[in-house]
mmCIF file of C-alpha atoms and ligand atoms in Angstrom:
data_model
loop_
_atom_site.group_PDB
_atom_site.id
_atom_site.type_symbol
_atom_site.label_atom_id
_atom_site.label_comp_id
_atom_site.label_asym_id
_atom_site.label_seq_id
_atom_site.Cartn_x
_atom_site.Cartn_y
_atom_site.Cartn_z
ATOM 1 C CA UNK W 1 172.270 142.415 230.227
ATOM 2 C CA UNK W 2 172.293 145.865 231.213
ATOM 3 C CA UNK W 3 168.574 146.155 230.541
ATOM 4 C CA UNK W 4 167.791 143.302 232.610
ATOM 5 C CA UNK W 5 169.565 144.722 235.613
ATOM 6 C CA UNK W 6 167.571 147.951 235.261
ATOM 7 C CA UNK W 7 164.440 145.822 235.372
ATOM 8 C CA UNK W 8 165.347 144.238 238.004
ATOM 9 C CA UNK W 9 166.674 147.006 240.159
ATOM 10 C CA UNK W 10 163.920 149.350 239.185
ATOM 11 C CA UNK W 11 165.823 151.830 238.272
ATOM 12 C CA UNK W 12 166.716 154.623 235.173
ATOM 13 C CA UNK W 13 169.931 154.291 233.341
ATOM 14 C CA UNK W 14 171.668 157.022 235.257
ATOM 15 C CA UNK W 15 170.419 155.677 238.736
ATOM 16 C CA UNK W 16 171.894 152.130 236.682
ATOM 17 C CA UNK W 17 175.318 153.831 236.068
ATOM 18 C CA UNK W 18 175.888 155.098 239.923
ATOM 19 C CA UNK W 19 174.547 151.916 241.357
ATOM 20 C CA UNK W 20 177.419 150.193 239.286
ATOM 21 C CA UNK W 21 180.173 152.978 240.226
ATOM 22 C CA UNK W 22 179.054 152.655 243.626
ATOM 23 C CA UNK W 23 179.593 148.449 243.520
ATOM 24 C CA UNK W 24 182.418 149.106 242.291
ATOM 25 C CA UNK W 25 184.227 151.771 244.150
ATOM 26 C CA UNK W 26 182.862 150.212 247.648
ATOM 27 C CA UNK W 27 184.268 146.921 246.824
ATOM 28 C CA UNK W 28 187.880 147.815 246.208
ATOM 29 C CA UNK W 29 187.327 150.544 249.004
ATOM 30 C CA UNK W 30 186.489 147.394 251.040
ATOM 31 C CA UNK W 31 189.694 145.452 249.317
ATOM 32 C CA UNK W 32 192.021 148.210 250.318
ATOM 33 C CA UNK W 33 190.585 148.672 253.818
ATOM 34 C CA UNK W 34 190.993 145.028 254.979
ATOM 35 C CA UNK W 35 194.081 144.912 253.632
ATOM 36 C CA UNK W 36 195.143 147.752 255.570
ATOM 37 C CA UNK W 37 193.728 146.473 258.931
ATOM 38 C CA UNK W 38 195.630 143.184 258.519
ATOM 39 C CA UNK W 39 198.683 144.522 257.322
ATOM 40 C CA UNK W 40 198.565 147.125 260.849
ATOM 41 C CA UNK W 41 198.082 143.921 262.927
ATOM 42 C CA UNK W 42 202.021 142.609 261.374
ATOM 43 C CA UNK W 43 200.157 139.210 260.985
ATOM 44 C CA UNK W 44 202.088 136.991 258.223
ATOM 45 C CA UNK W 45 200.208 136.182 254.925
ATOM 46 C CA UNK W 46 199.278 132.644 254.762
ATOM 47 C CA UNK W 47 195.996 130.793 255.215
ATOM 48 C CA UNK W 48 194.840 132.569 258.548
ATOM 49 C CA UNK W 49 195.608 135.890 256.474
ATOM 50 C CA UNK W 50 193.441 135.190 253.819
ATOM 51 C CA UNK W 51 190.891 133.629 256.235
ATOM 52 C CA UNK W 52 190.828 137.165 258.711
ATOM 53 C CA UNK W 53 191.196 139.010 254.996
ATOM 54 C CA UNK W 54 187.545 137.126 253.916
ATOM 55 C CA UNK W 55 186.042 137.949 257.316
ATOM 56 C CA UNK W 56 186.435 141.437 257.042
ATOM 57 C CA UNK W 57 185.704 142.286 253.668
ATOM 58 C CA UNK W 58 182.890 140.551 254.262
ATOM 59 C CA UNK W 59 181.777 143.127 257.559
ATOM 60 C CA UNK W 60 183.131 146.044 255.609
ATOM 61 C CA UNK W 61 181.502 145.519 252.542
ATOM 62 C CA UNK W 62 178.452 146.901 253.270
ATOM 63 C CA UNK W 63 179.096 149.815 255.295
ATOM 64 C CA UNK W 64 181.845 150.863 252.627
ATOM 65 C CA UNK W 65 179.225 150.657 249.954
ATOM 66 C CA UNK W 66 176.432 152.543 251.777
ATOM 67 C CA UNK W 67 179.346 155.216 252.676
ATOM 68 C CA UNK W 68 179.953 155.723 249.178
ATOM 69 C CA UNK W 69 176.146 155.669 248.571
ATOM 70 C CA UNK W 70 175.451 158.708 250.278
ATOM 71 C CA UNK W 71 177.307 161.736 248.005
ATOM 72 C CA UNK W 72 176.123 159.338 244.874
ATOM 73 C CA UNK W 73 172.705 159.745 246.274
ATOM 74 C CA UNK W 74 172.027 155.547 245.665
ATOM 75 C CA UNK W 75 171.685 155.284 249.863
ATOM 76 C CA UNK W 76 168.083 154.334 249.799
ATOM 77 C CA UNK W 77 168.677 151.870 246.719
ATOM 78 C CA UNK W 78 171.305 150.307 248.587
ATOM 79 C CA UNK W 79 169.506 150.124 252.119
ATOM 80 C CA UNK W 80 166.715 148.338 250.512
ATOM 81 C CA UNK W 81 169.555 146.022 248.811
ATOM 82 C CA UNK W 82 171.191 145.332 251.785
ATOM 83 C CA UNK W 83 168.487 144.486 253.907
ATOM 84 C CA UNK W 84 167.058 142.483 250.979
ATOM 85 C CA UNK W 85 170.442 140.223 251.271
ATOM 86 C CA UNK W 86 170.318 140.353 254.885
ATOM 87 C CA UNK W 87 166.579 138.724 255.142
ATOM 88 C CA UNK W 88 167.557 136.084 252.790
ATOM 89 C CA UNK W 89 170.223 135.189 255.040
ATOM 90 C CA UNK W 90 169.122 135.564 258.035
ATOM 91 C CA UNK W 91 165.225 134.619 257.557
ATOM 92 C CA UNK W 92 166.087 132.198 254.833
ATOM 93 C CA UNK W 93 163.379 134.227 252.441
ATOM 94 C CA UNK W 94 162.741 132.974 248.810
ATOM 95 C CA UNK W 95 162.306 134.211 246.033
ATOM 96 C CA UNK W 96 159.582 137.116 245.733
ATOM 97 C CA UNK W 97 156.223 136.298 244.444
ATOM 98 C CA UNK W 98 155.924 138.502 240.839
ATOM 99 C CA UNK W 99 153.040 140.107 240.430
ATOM 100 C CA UNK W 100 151.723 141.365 236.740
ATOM 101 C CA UNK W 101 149.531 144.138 237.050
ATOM 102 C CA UNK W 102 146.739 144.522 233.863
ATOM 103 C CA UNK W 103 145.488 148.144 234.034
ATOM 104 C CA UNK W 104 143.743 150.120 231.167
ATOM 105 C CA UNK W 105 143.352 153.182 232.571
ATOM 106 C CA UNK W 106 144.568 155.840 235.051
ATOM 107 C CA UNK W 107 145.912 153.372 237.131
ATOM 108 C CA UNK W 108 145.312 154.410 240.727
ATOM 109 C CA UNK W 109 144.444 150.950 241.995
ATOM 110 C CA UNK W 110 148.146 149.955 240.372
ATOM 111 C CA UNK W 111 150.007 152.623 242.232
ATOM 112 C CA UNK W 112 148.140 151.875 245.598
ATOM 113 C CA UNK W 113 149.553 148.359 245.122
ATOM 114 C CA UNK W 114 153.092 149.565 244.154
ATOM 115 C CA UNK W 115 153.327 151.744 246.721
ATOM 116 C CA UNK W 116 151.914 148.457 249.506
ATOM 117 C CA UNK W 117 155.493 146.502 248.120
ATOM 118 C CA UNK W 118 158.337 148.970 247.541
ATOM 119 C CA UNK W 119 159.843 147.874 250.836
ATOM 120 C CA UNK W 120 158.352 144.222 250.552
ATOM 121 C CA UNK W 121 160.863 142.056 249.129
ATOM 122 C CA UNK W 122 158.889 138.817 249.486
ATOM 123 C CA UNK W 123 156.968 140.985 246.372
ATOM 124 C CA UNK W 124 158.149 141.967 243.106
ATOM 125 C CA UNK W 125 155.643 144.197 240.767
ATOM 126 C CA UNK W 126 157.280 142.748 237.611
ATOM 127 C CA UNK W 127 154.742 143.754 234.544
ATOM 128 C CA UNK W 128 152.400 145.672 233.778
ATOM 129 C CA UNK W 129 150.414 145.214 230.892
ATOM 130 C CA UNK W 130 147.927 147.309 229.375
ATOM 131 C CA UNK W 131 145.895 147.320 226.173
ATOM 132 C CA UNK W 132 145.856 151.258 225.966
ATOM 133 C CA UNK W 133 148.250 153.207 224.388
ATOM 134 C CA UNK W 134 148.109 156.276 226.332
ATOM 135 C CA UNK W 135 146.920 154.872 229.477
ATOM 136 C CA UNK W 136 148.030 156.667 232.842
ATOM 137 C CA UNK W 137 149.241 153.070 234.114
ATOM 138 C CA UNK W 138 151.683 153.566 231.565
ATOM 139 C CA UNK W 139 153.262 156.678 233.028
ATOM 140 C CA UNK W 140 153.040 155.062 236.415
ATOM 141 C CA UNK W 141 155.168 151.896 234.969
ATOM 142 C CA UNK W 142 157.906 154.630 233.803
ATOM 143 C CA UNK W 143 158.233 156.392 236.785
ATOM 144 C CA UNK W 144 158.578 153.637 238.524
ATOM 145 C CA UNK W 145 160.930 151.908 236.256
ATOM 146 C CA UNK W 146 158.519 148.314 235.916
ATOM 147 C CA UNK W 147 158.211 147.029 232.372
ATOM 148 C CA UNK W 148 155.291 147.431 230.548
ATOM 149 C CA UNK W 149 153.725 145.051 228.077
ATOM 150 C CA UNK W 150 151.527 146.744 225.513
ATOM 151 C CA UNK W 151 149.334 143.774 224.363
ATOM 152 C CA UNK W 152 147.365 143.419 221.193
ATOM 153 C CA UNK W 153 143.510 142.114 220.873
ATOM 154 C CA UNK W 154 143.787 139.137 218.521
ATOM 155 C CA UNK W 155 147.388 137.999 220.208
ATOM 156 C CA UNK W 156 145.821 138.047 223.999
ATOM 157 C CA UNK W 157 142.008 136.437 223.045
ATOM 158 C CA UNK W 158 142.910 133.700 220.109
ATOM 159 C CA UNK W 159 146.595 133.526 219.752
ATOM 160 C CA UNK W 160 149.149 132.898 222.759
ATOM 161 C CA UNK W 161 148.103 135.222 225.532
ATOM 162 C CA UNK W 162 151.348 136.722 225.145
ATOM 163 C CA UNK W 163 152.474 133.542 227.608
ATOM 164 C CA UNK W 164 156.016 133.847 226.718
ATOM 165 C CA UNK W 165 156.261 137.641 227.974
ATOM 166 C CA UNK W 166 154.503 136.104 231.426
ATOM 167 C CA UNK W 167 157.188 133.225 232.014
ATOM 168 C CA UNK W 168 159.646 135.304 230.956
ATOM 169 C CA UNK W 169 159.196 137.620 233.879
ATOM 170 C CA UNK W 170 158.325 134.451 236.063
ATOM 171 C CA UNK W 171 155.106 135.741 236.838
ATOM 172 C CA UNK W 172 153.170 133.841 239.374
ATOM 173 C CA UNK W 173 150.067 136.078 240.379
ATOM 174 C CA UNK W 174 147.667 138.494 237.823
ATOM 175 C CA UNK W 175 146.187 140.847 239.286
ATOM 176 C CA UNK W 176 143.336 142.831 237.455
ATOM 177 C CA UNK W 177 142.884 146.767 238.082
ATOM 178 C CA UNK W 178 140.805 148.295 235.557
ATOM 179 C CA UNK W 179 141.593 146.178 232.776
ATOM 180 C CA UNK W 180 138.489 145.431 230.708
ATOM 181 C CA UNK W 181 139.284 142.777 227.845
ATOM 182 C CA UNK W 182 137.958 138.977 229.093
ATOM 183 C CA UNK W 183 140.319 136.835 230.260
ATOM 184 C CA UNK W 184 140.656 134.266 227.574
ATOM 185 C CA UNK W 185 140.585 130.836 228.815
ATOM 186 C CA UNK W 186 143.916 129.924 227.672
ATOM 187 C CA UNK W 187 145.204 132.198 230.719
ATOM 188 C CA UNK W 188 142.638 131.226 233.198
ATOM 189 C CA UNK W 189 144.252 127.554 232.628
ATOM 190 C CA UNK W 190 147.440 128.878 232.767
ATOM 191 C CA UNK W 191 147.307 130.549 236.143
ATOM 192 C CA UNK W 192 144.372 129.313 238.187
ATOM 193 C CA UNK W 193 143.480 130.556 241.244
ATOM 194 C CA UNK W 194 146.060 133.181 240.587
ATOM 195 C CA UNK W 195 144.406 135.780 238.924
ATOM 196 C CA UNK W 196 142.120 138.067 240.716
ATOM 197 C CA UNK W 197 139.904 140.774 239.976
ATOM 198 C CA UNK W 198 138.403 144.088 241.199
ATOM 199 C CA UNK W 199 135.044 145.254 240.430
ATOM 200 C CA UNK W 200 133.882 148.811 241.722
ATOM 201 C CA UNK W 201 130.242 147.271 243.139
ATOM 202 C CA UNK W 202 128.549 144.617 245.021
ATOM 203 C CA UNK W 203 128.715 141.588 242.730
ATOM 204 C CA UNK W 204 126.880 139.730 241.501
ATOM 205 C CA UNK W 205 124.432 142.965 240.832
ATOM 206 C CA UNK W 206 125.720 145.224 238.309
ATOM 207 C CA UNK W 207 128.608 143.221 236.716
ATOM 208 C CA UNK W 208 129.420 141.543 233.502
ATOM 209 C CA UNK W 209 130.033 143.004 229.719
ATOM 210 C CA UNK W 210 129.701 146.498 229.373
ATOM 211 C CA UNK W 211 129.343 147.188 233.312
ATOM 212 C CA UNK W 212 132.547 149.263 233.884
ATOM 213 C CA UNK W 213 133.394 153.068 235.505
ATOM 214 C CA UNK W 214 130.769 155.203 235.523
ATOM 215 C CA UNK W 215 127.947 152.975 233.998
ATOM 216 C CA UNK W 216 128.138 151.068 237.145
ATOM 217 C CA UNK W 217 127.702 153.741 239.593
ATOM 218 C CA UNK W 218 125.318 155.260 236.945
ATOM 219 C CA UNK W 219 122.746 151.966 237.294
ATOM 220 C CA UNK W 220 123.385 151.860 241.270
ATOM 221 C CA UNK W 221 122.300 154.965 241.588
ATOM 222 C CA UNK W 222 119.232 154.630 238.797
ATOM 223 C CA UNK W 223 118.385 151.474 241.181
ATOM 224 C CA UNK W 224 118.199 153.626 244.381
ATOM 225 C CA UNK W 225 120.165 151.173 245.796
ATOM 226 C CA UNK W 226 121.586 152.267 249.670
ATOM 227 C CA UNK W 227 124.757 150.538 249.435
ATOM 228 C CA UNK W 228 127.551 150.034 246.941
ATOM 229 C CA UNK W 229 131.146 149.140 247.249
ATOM 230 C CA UNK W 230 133.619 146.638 246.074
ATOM 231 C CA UNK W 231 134.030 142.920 245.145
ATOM 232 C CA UNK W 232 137.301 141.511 245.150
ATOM 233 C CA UNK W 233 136.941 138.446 243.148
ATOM 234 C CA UNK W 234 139.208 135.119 241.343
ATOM 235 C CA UNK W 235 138.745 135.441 237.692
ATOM 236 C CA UNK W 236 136.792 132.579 235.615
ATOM 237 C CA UNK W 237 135.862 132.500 232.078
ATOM 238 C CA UNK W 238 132.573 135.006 232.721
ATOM 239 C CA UNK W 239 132.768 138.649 233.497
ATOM 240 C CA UNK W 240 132.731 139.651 237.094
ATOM 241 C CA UNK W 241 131.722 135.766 238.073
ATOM 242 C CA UNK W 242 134.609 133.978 239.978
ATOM 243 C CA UNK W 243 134.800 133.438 243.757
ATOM 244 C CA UNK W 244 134.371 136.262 245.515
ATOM 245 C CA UNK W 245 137.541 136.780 247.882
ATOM 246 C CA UNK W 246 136.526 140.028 250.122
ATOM 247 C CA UNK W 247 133.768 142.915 249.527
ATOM 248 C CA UNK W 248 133.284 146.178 251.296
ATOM 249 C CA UNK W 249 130.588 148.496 251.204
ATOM 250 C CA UNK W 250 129.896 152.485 251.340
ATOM 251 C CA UNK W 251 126.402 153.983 251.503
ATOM 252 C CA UNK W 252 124.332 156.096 248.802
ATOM 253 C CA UNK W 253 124.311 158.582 249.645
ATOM 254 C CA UNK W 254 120.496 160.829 248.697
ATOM 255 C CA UNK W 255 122.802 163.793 246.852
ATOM 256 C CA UNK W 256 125.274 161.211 244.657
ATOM 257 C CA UNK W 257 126.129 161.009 241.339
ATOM 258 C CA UNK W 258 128.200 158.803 239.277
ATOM 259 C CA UNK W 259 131.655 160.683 239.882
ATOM 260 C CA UNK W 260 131.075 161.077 243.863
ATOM 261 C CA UNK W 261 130.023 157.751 243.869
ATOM 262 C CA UNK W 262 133.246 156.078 242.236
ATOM 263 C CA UNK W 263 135.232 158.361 244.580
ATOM 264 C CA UNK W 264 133.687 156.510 247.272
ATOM 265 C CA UNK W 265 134.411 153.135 245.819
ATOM 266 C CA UNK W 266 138.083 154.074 244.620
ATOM 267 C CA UNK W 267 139.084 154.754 248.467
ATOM 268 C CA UNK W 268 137.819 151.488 249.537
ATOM 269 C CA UNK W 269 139.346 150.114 246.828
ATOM 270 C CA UNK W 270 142.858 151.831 247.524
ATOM 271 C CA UNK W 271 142.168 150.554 251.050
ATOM 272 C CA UNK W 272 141.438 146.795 251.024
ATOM 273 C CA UNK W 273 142.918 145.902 247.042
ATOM 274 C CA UNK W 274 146.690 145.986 248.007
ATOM 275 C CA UNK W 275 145.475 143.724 251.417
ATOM 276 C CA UNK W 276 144.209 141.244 250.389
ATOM 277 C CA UNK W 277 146.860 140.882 247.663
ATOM 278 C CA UNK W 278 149.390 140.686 250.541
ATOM 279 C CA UNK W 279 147.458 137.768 251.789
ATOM 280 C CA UNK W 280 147.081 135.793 248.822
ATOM 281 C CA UNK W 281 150.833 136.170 248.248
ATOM 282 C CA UNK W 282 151.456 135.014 252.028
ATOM 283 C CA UNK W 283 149.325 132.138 251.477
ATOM 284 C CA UNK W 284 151.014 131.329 248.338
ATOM 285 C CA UNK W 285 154.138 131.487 249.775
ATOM 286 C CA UNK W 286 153.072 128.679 252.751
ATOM 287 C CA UNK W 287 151.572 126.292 250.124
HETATM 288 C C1 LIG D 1 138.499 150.670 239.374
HETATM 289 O O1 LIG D 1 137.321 151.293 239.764
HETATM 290 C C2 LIG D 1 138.314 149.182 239.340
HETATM 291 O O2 LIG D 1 137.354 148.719 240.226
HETATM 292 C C3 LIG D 1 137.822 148.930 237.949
HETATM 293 O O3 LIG D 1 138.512 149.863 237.163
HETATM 294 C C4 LIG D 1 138.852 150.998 237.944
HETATM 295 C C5 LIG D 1 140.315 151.277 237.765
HETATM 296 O O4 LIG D 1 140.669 152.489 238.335
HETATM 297 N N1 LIG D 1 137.978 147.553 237.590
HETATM 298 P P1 LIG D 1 142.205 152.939 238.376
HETATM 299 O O5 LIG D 1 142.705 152.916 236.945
HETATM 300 O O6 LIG D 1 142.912 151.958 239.217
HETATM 301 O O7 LIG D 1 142.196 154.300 238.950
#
C-alpha cells in the first residue's frame, strides 16, 4: 500500500513519511480552524452548522496544508498536488496517459522526456524498463522515484512480454529510447499504434539489426553522406521500419567523426523526441 503511494507520488520514503505528516497535520489544522471560525460567529450547531463547517474546511484545506508544507519542505509536492486536483475539477481532466519508457543505455533521451512532463499531469512516466543491469536509465528511474522493470530475453521475445507488469501500471503508450531488443510481435498486437521509436539517422538508410550508436554515424560518415539526423518512427515487427512520424536533419559536417556526429543527433533528438510525444498523447486523449 505504502509502496504504491510512493509510486504514485514519485517520491522516496522519507519525502513519503512528510507528505503523510503533512496530510495529516493540515487536515485537523483545517478541522480545528473551521471550527473556530464558526464557533466566533455564536451560530447554533445544527444542519446550517455543519453545512458552513463543510464549506470551509473545504477553502481551508488547502492553504492549511501548503502552510504546513513549507518548514516540512513538501511545498512543491503539494503545489503540483493541488493544482493537479484543481484541473480535474475545474477542466474536468482524465486520467493521465502512462507512458513506459524502454531504455538500455545512458538514458538521456528518457530524462529529456521526464523532464517535458513533471508539471504535465495529463502525463504520467510510469515504467521504465530496461534490459541492462547497470544501465544509466536505471539511475535516472531512482532519482526520480519511477519504477523500473528489469526484463529478461526469453520472458520479453517468446514468453509473455512481461504483459502483466504493463497492465499493471495501466500503461497506454511505449515509447522506445535506446532500447535495442526487437519488439516481439506479441507486444506490437498488444499496443498498436502506441509504441514509437527513435532512430539516430535518416531512415530508411542506415537502420535495421546491428545499426545502433556509433555504427550508425560510423557508416554515415563512411558514405560521405551531407546530412544525417533523426527518424521518429511507430514500431512494426522489422527493425527501424514502421511509419515514420517526424524526422529532422543536421549537416556533415567535412571534420566529423562518429562521437561529434551523435552529439549532433542527440540534441535534435532531446529537441523534437519529448514533442512529438506530447502530441501523440494529445491526440490520444481526443480519440
Ligand atoms: C539515441 O541515440 C537513440 O536514437 C537510440 O539510442 C540512443 C539512446 O541515447 N535509439 P540515450 O540513452 O537516450 O542517451
Amino acid at each position: 500500500m505504502l509502496k504504491k503511494l510512493q509510486e504514485r507520488w514519485k517520491v522516496n520514503t522519507l519525502n513519503l513519511v512528510l507528505v503523510i505528516f503533512t496530510f495529516a497535520l493540515g487536515g485537523s489544522l483545517c478541522g480545528v480552524a473551521g471550527r473556530r471560525i464558526l464557533n466566533f460567529t455564536g451560530m447554533e450547531k445544527g444542519v446550517l452548522w455543519i453545512l458552513l463547517y463543510i464549506i470551509l474546511i473545504t477553502l481551508l484545506w488547502p492553504i492549511c496544508v501548503l502552510l504546513i508544507s513549507i518548514p516540512l519542505g513538501q511545498y512543491r509536492f503539494f503545489r503540483n498536488y493541488l493544482h493537479k486536483i484543481w484541473n480535474r475539477m475545474a477542466h474536468n481532466e482524465t486520467k493521465p496517459v502512462s507512458i513506459a519508457i524502454f531504455a538500455s543505455g545512458a538514458g538521456s533521451n528518457a530524462q529529456k522526456i521526464i523532464d517535458k512532463f513533471r508539471r504535465d499531469h495529463s502525463v504520467s512516466i510510469a515504467l521504465i524498463v530496461c534490459n541492462k543491469p547497470g544501465a544509466g536509465v536505471l539511475e535516472i528511474a531512482a532519482n526520480e522515484n519511477i519504477p523500473a522493470l528489469l526484463i529478461e530475453k526469453t520472458r520479453f521475445a517468446e514468453g509473455d512480454h512481461y504483459l502483466d507488469e504493463l497492465r499493471d501500471k495501466k500503461i497506454d503508450i511505449i515509447i522506445l529510447a535506446g532500447f535495442l531488443w526487437k519488439i516481439p510481435v506479441g507486444l506490437i498486437n498488444a499496443y498498436p499504434q502506441k509504441i514509437i521509436n527513435i532512430h539516430p539517422a535518416l531512415l530508411p538508410k542506415y537502420g535495421g539489426k546491428g545499426m545502433y550508436g556509433n555504427r550508425v554515424h560510423q557508416a554515415v560518415i563512411d558514405a560521405r553522406e551531407k546530412q544525417s539526423g533523426i527518424s521518429i518512427h511507430y514500431v512494426d515487427e522489422i527493425y527501424d521500419h514502421g511509419k515514420i512520424i517526424l524526422q529532422a536533419s543536421c549537416p556533415v559536417d567535412e571534420h566529423d567523426n562518429a562521437d561529434t556526429l551523435a552529439a549532433k543527433v542527440h540534441a535534435l533528438e532531446h529537441l523534437h523526441y519529448p514533442d512529438v510525444i506530447a502530441d501523440l498523447v494529445k491526440n490520444k486523449n481526443r480519440s
